[in-house]
Amino acid sequence: MAAVEVPALGTMLVKRYELTSEIGRGGCAVVFEAHDHRLGRIVAVKLPLGFTGDPVKTGRFQRESRVISSIHHPNVCAVLDNGETSRGTPFIVMERLFGESLRSVLGRRTMLGVNDTISIGLQLLSALDSVHAVGIIHRDIKPDNVVLVGRGGCDPIVKLVDFGLCRRSGREAAMTGPEATMTADGAIVGTPEYMAPEQVLGTKPDVRLDVYAAGVVLYECLSGERTFFAKSVREILSGVMNKRLRPLRDIRRDVPRSLDKLVARAMARDPKSRFRSAAEMQDALCQVKDELAAYARAAHRQAMMSSGEWEPPTAKLRSFQRPSPGPIRVSASAPTPRLPIPSLPPLRHSH
């Protein structure tokens, strides 16, 4: 088994995709920007880092592309194609995202506003709902895998990426063999800070594992703190299992109590105490958003009333009384007006 040789820039894959620049590199894969010569567009090409010639690892990588291609959702990075290089290395072709990871944004801003966090959370949960609907658990929800794509004046659109650690859920999780999981058997998978307690223990996972990680992401956006962060993986996992996080309202007072409770419920150590699904958590987050909108409208109304520039839109219109003309009275002694009769010229007879 030989190490995978990363293609050089300018390499043409399957006589179609020309690698033009490197976008990013992780422990398992490298992503290139490429030019699709057939359709004349810019795409992203993902290739594994590791070893070639291993049919199990190759199969897992190829299944990742099939998993993502089965999800059609605006908040999930779309898979456009897949294939193998001339050396037999599998690759995935995805939409090119011109945006910034949530991790990078948090690195610049430390924490996000409440409304920005809610917008990101609603889109992330919508993506997770679509992922869970096809029987997949992502298992690696974290700011690094949430990309924010700007839309010129609108809220950024969230794109969920990197399904390399995903696993089938429910009935499909009972399958044996490499189809049951995209990761190595017996390994603890995920990023320690965002792993649910049951993920640490290696018990049978379900969608509430992703719900937990989504709660951690929201907590980090609102608090500006890396949850359970420590110098070693052992300390991080110990914190996940035993550490109690500070309530969000102890960190910043502008976080509504309802949002504080929502995040705490999503991050409950007991899966039974969490939201049962991403959709249920999304509904609860929508209620928080509506609550904040109503409060903002009330505050604006109060400010306008104080300045004397506002009238209640439901107030009754001021009554406007048109003067009554009164009854029409005709006097019997009053002379009847006569119209003047114009004098006509005398008639002339023609002979």
Short mmCIF file of C-alpha atoms in Angstrom, two decimals:
data_model
loop_
_atom_site.label_atom_id
_atom_site.label_comp_id
_atom_site.label_asym_id
_atom_site.label_seq_id
_atom_site.Cartn_x
_atom_site.Cartn_y
_atom_site.Cartn_z
CA MET A 1 0.00 0.00 0.00
CA ALA A 2 1.59 3.28 -1.14
CA ALA A 3 1.00 6.78 0.06
CA VAL A 4 -1.31 8.89 -2.05
CA GLU A 5 0.59 11.33 -4.25
CA VAL A 6 -1.17 14.68 -4.27
CA PRO A 7 -1.57 15.86 -7.89
CA ALA A 8 0.36 18.94 -8.93
CA LEU A 9 -1.37 22.15 -9.97
CA GLY A 10 -2.26 22.05 -13.64
CA THR A 11 -3.11 18.35 -13.52
CA MET A 12 -6.13 17.41 -15.65
CA LEU A 13 -8.42 14.81 -14.06
CA VAL A 14 -10.40 12.55 -16.41
CA LYS A 15 -9.63 15.00 -19.23
CA ARG A 16 -12.07 17.47 -17.71
CA TYR A 17 -11.07 19.02 -14.36
CA GLU A 18 -7.91 21.14 -14.33
CA LEU A 19 -6.54 21.76 -10.82
CA THR A 20 -5.77 25.49 -10.54
CA SER A 21 -5.13 26.18 -6.83
CA GLU A 22 -5.29 24.57 -3.39
CA ILE A 23 -8.20 25.71 -1.23
CA GLY A 24 -7.52 23.79 1.97
CA ARG A 25 -5.97 20.71 3.49
CA GLY A 26 -6.87 18.62 6.53
CA GLY A 27 -5.79 15.37 8.09
CA CYS A 28 -7.81 13.22 5.69
CA ALA A 29 -8.22 15.17 2.46
CA VAL A 30 -7.08 18.08 0.31
CA VAL A 31 -9.43 20.34 -1.64
CA PHE A 32 -8.48 22.07 -4.90
CA GLU A 33 -10.17 24.71 -6.98
CA ALA A 34 -10.52 23.40 -10.52
CA HIS A 35 -11.76 24.49 -13.91
CA ASP A 36 -14.42 22.29 -15.46
CA HIS A 37 -13.49 22.47 -19.16
CA ARG A 38 -16.63 20.68 -20.28
CA LEU A 39 -19.11 23.13 -18.73
CA GLY A 40 -16.84 26.14 -18.33
CA ARG A 41 -17.32 26.60 -14.58
CA ILE A 42 -15.26 26.72 -11.39
CA VAL A 43 -15.64 23.71 -9.06
CA ALA A 44 -13.96 22.23 -5.99
CA VAL A 45 -12.24 18.83 -6.16
CA LYS A 46 -11.63 16.81 -2.99
CA LEU A 47 -8.98 14.07 -2.90
CA PRO A 48 -8.09 11.84 0.06
CA LEU A 49 -4.80 12.01 1.94
CA GLY A 50 -3.65 8.64 3.19
CA PHE A 51 -3.08 5.45 1.29
CA THR A 52 -4.17 4.19 -2.08
CA GLY A 53 -4.86 0.60 -2.99
CA ASP A 54 -7.02 0.05 0.13
CA PRO A 55 -10.46 -0.99 -1.18
CA VAL A 56 -12.16 -0.28 2.17
CA LYS A 57 -10.89 3.31 2.41
CA THR A 58 -11.51 3.88 -1.28
CA GLY A 59 -15.05 2.57 -0.85
CA ARG A 60 -15.69 4.87 2.11
CA PHE A 61 -14.54 7.91 0.17
CA GLN A 62 -16.73 7.02 -2.81
CA ARG A 63 -19.72 6.41 -0.55
CA GLU A 64 -19.27 9.91 0.88
CA SER A 65 -19.94 11.35 -2.56
CA ARG A 66 -23.03 9.17 -2.99
CA VAL A 67 -24.32 10.22 0.44
CA ILE A 68 -24.01 13.94 -0.25
CA SER A 69 -25.38 13.64 -3.78
CA SER A 70 -28.57 12.14 -2.31
CA ILE A 71 -29.18 15.36 -0.32
CA HIS A 72 -30.76 18.21 -2.24
CA HIS A 73 -30.82 21.21 0.04
CA PRO A 74 -29.58 24.81 -0.36
CA ASN A 75 -27.68 24.62 2.96
CA VAL A 76 -25.69 21.51 2.02
CA CYS A 77 -22.66 21.75 -0.27
CA ALA A 78 -23.71 19.99 -3.48
CA VAL A 79 -21.79 17.11 -5.07
CA LEU A 80 -21.58 17.46 -8.84
CA ASP A 81 -19.49 14.44 -9.90
CA ASN A 82 -16.97 11.83 -8.77
CA GLY A 83 -14.33 9.65 -10.32
CA GLU A 84 -10.79 8.28 -10.08
CA THR A 85 -7.44 9.67 -11.12
CA SER A 86 -5.17 7.80 -13.51
CA ARG A 87 -3.48 6.31 -10.41
CA GLY A 88 -6.77 4.99 -9.04
CA THR A 89 -7.25 7.68 -6.37
CA PRO A 90 -10.94 8.58 -5.92
CA PHE A 91 -12.02 12.20 -6.02
CA ILE A 92 -15.23 14.15 -5.44
CA VAL A 93 -16.31 17.21 -7.44
CA MET A 94 -18.35 19.72 -5.43
CA GLU A 95 -19.72 23.22 -5.86
CA ARG A 96 -17.11 25.88 -5.27
CA LEU A 97 -18.06 27.92 -2.21
CA PHE A 98 -16.81 31.50 -2.17
CA GLY A 99 -17.20 32.17 1.52
CA GLU A 100 -15.60 31.92 4.94
CA SER A 101 -15.81 29.22 7.57
CA LEU A 102 -17.60 30.02 10.80
CA ARG A 103 -14.35 29.17 12.58
CA SER A 104 -12.58 31.93 10.66
CA VAL A 105 -15.38 34.41 11.43
CA LEU A 106 -15.22 33.60 15.14
CA GLY A 107 -11.45 34.01 15.02
CA ARG A 108 -11.94 37.61 13.86
CA ARG A 109 -15.01 38.60 15.89
CA THR A 110 -14.76 36.31 18.97
CA MET A 111 -18.54 36.23 19.37
CA LEU A 112 -21.57 36.94 17.18
CA GLY A 113 -24.72 38.96 17.73
CA VAL A 114 -27.87 37.20 18.86
CA ASN A 115 -29.69 37.73 15.56
CA ASP A 116 -26.70 36.58 13.49
CA THR A 117 -26.39 33.46 15.63
CA ILE A 118 -30.08 32.66 15.25
CA SER A 119 -29.85 33.06 11.46
CA ILE A 120 -26.89 30.68 11.29
CA GLY A 121 -28.54 28.24 13.68
CA LEU A 122 -31.81 28.07 11.72
CA GLN A 123 -29.98 27.34 8.47
CA LEU A 124 -27.66 24.79 10.07
CA LEU A 125 -30.61 22.96 11.62
CA SER A 126 -32.45 23.02 8.29
CA ALA A 127 -29.42 21.37 6.66
CA LEU A 128 -29.25 18.75 9.43
CA ASP A 129 -32.94 17.99 9.05
CA SER A 130 -32.39 17.21 5.35
CA VAL A 131 -29.33 15.07 6.19
CA HIS A 132 -31.23 13.10 8.81
CA ALA A 133 -34.17 12.65 6.43
CA VAL A 134 -32.02 10.42 4.18
CA GLY A 135 -30.85 8.33 7.15
CA ILE A 136 -27.46 9.95 7.75
CA ILE A 137 -25.80 11.32 10.91
CA HIS A 138 -23.08 13.87 10.15
CA ARG A 139 -21.06 13.29 13.36
CA ASP A 140 -18.68 16.22 12.82
CA ILE A 141 -20.71 19.40 13.24
CA LYS A 142 -18.32 22.21 14.15
CA PRO A 143 -17.55 25.79 13.03
CA ASP A 144 -14.88 24.51 10.63
CA ASN A 145 -17.54 22.60 8.67
CA VAL A 146 -19.99 25.51 8.49
CA VAL A 147 -19.23 27.86 5.59
CA LEU A 148 -20.86 31.29 5.33
CA VAL A 149 -21.38 32.49 1.75
CA GLY A 150 -22.11 36.20 1.39
CA ARG A 151 -25.14 37.34 -0.62
CA GLY A 152 -24.71 41.09 -0.98
CA GLY A 153 -26.79 42.78 1.70
CA CYS A 154 -28.66 39.66 2.84
CA ASP A 155 -27.79 37.30 5.67
CA PRO A 156 -25.00 34.91 4.58
CA ILE A 157 -26.22 31.53 3.42
CA VAL A 158 -24.93 28.61 5.48
CA LYS A 159 -23.36 25.63 3.73
CA LEU A 160 -22.70 22.41 5.64
CA VAL A 161 -19.60 20.60 4.37
CA ASP A 162 -17.37 17.56 5.02
CA PHE A 163 -19.33 14.33 5.35
CA GLY A 164 -16.20 12.23 5.80
CA LEU A 165 -17.30 10.98 9.26
CA CYS A 166 -20.99 10.49 8.53
CA ARG A 167 -22.79 7.30 9.49
CA ARG A 168 -26.09 5.70 8.63
CA SER A 169 -28.75 5.94 11.32
CA GLY A 170 -31.79 3.95 12.43
CA ARG A 171 -32.44 0.70 10.61
CA GLU A 172 -29.52 1.27 8.22
CA ALA A 173 -27.05 1.55 11.12
CA ALA A 174 -27.64 -2.13 11.84
CA MET A 175 -25.95 -3.02 8.55
CA THR A 176 -22.61 -4.76 8.80
CA GLY A 177 -19.54 -4.21 6.73
CA PRO A 178 -18.15 -0.97 5.33
CA GLU A 179 -21.59 0.23 4.19
CA ALA A 180 -22.61 0.85 7.80
CA THR A 181 -20.03 3.52 8.43
CA MET A 182 -17.70 5.78 6.51
CA THR A 183 -15.04 5.62 9.22
CA ALA A 184 -12.70 3.06 10.67
CA ASP A 185 -14.36 0.50 12.90
CA GLY A 186 -13.68 0.82 16.63
CA ALA A 187 -12.35 4.37 16.36
CA ILE A 188 -13.59 7.38 18.31
CA VAL A 189 -14.67 9.71 15.54
CA GLY A 190 -15.37 13.40 15.61
CA THR A 191 -13.79 16.54 17.01
CA PRO A 192 -13.51 16.12 20.81
CA GLU A 193 -14.93 19.53 21.79
CA TYR A 194 -18.11 18.91 19.77
CA MET A 195 -18.63 15.24 20.58
CA ALA A 196 -21.72 14.25 22.53
CA PRO A 197 -21.17 12.08 25.63
CA GLU A 198 -22.63 9.03 23.88
CA GLN A 199 -20.20 9.63 21.01
CA VAL A 200 -17.33 9.57 23.52
CA LEU A 201 -18.64 6.32 24.99
CA GLY A 202 -19.03 4.78 21.55
CA THR A 203 -22.68 3.82 22.08
CA LYS A 204 -25.19 3.48 19.26
CA PRO A 205 -25.65 6.97 17.76
CA ASP A 206 -28.81 8.70 16.60
CA VAL A 207 -29.66 12.17 15.24
CA ARG A 208 -29.55 13.73 18.72
CA LEU A 209 -25.79 13.46 18.48
CA ASP A 210 -25.85 16.17 15.78
CA VAL A 211 -28.38 18.18 17.81
CA TYR A 212 -25.87 18.26 20.67
CA ALA A 213 -23.07 19.50 18.40
CA ALA A 214 -25.35 22.19 16.94
CA GLY A 215 -25.96 23.39 20.51
CA VAL A 216 -22.22 23.57 21.12
CA VAL A 217 -21.77 25.66 17.97
CA LEU A 218 -24.50 28.10 19.09
CA TYR A 219 -22.95 28.31 22.57
CA GLU A 220 -19.57 29.16 21.07
CA CYS A 221 -21.07 31.82 18.77
CA LEU A 222 -22.85 33.52 21.67
CA SER A 223 -20.20 33.15 24.37
CA GLY A 224 -17.01 33.57 22.37
CA GLU A 225 -15.55 30.63 24.31
CA ARG A 226 -14.36 27.24 23.06
CA THR A 227 -16.42 24.75 25.06
CA PHE A 228 -14.44 22.18 27.05
CA PHE A 229 -11.21 23.45 25.47
CA ALA A 230 -8.08 21.94 27.02
CA LYS A 231 -4.48 21.06 26.19
CA SER A 232 -5.07 17.34 25.67
CA VAL A 233 -7.78 15.19 24.14
CA ARG A 234 -8.15 13.34 27.45
CA GLU A 235 -8.91 16.60 29.30
CA ILE A 236 -11.37 17.66 26.61
CA LEU A 237 -13.25 14.36 26.75
CA SER A 238 -13.27 14.54 30.54
CA GLY A 239 -14.82 17.99 30.29
CA VAL A 240 -17.47 16.74 27.85
CA MET A 241 -18.45 14.04 30.32
CA ASN A 242 -18.19 15.99 33.57
CA LYS A 243 -17.72 19.77 33.18
CA ARG A 244 -20.61 22.18 33.69
CA LEU A 245 -20.60 25.17 31.36
CA ARG A 246 -21.53 28.66 32.51
CA PRO A 247 -25.04 29.71 31.48
CA LEU A 248 -24.97 32.08 28.55
CA ARG A 249 -26.69 34.84 30.50
CA ASP A 250 -23.84 34.81 32.99
CA ILE A 251 -21.54 35.72 30.10
CA ARG A 252 -23.70 38.28 28.27
CA ARG A 253 -26.99 39.78 29.39
CA ASP A 254 -28.40 40.43 25.92
CA VAL A 255 -29.00 36.71 25.38
CA PRO A 256 -32.72 36.03 25.98
CA ARG A 257 -33.57 33.50 28.66
CA SER A 258 -35.45 31.44 26.08
CA LEU A 259 -32.32 31.17 23.92
CA ASP A 260 -30.17 30.31 26.94
CA LYS A 261 -32.57 27.48 27.83
CA LEU A 262 -32.70 26.28 24.21
CA VAL A 263 -28.91 25.93 23.97
CA ALA A 264 -28.73 24.23 27.38
CA ARG A 265 -31.40 21.73 26.33
CA ALA A 266 -29.59 20.94 23.07
CA MET A 267 -26.40 20.28 25.04
CA ALA A 268 -27.98 18.08 27.73
CA ARG A 269 -25.75 15.12 28.57
CA ASP A 270 -28.72 12.76 28.56
CA PRO A 271 -29.93 12.38 24.93
CA LYS A 272 -33.50 11.94 26.20
CA SER A 273 -33.42 15.48 27.61
CA ARG A 274 -32.45 17.06 24.27
CA PHE A 275 -34.60 18.00 21.32
CA ARG A 276 -35.69 14.84 19.55
CA SER A 277 -34.69 16.12 16.14
CA ALA A 278 -33.11 19.02 14.31
CA ALA A 279 -36.58 20.04 13.11
CA GLU A 280 -37.87 20.29 16.70
CA MET A 281 -34.89 22.42 17.70
CA GLN A 282 -35.41 24.60 14.63
CA ASP A 283 -39.05 25.19 15.59
CA ALA A 284 -37.96 26.26 19.08
CA LEU A 285 -35.36 28.61 17.61
CA CYS A 286 -38.02 30.12 15.33
CA GLN A 287 -40.11 30.89 18.42
CA VAL A 288 -37.13 32.69 19.98
CA LYS A 289 -36.69 34.69 16.78
CA ASP A 290 -40.38 35.67 16.77
CA GLU A 291 -40.14 36.63 20.45
CA LEU A 292 -37.18 38.93 19.75
CA ALA A 293 -38.94 40.48 16.75
CA ALA A 294 -42.02 41.23 18.87
CA TYR A 295 -39.87 42.76 21.60
CA ALA A 296 -38.03 44.91 19.04
CA ARG A 297 -41.33 46.16 17.59
CA ALA A 298 -42.61 47.03 21.07
CA ALA A 299 -39.40 48.88 21.93
CA HIS A 300 -39.54 50.84 18.68
CA ARG A 301 -43.17 51.72 19.30
CA GLN A 302 -42.36 52.95 22.81
CA ALA A 303 -39.50 55.08 21.51
CA MET A 304 -41.73 56.64 18.86
CA MET A 305 -44.45 57.35 21.42
CA SER A 306 -41.93 59.07 23.68
CA SER A 307 -40.84 61.31 20.81
CA GLY A 308 -44.43 62.10 19.84
CA GLU A 309 -43.93 60.78 16.30
CA TRP A 310 -46.15 57.74 16.51
CA GLU A 311 -49.85 57.02 16.61
CA PRO A 312 -51.35 53.61 17.27
CA PRO A 313 -52.26 52.07 13.92
CA THR A 314 -55.40 50.62 15.52
CA ALA A 315 -56.66 53.97 16.89
CA LYS A 316 -60.06 55.10 15.67
CA LEU A 317 -60.10 57.79 13.04
CA ARG A 318 -60.96 61.21 14.33
CA SER A 319 -64.67 61.86 13.73
CA PHE A 320 -65.27 64.38 11.00
CA GLN A 321 -68.77 65.90 10.98
CA ARG A 322 -69.89 67.35 7.72
CA PRO A 323 -72.22 70.34 8.35
CA SER A 324 -75.79 69.30 7.80
CA PRO A 325 -77.52 71.34 5.12
CA GLY A 326 -80.76 71.07 7.08
CA PRO A 327 -84.23 70.59 5.62
CA ILE A 328 -85.08 72.37 2.39
CA ARG A 329 -87.88 74.88 2.91
CA VAL A 330 -89.85 76.47 0.07
CA SER A 331 -91.83 79.65 0.83
CA ALA A 332 -95.27 79.85 -0.77
CA SER A 333 -94.99 83.62 -1.21
CA ALA A 334 -91.68 83.47 -2.91
CA PRO A 335 -91.97 84.23 -6.62
CA THR A 336 -91.10 81.46 -8.97
CA PRO A 337 -87.99 82.43 -10.81
CA ARG A 338 -88.44 82.83 -14.55
CA LEU A 339 -85.77 82.31 -17.10
CA PRO A 340 -85.32 85.20 -19.53
CA ILE A 341 -86.59 84.46 -23.03
CA PRO A 342 -84.26 85.83 -25.65
CA SER A 343 -85.85 88.02 -28.35
CA LEU A 344 -85.87 86.41 -31.73
CA PRO A 345 -85.49 88.26 -35.02
CA PRO A 346 -88.72 88.59 -37.09
CA LEU A 347 -89.39 85.90 -39.60
CA ARG A 348 -88.80 86.77 -43.20
CA HIS A 349 -90.64 85.07 -46.05
CA SER A 350 -88.78 84.39 -49.20
CA HIS A 351 -90.61 84.74 -52.52
#
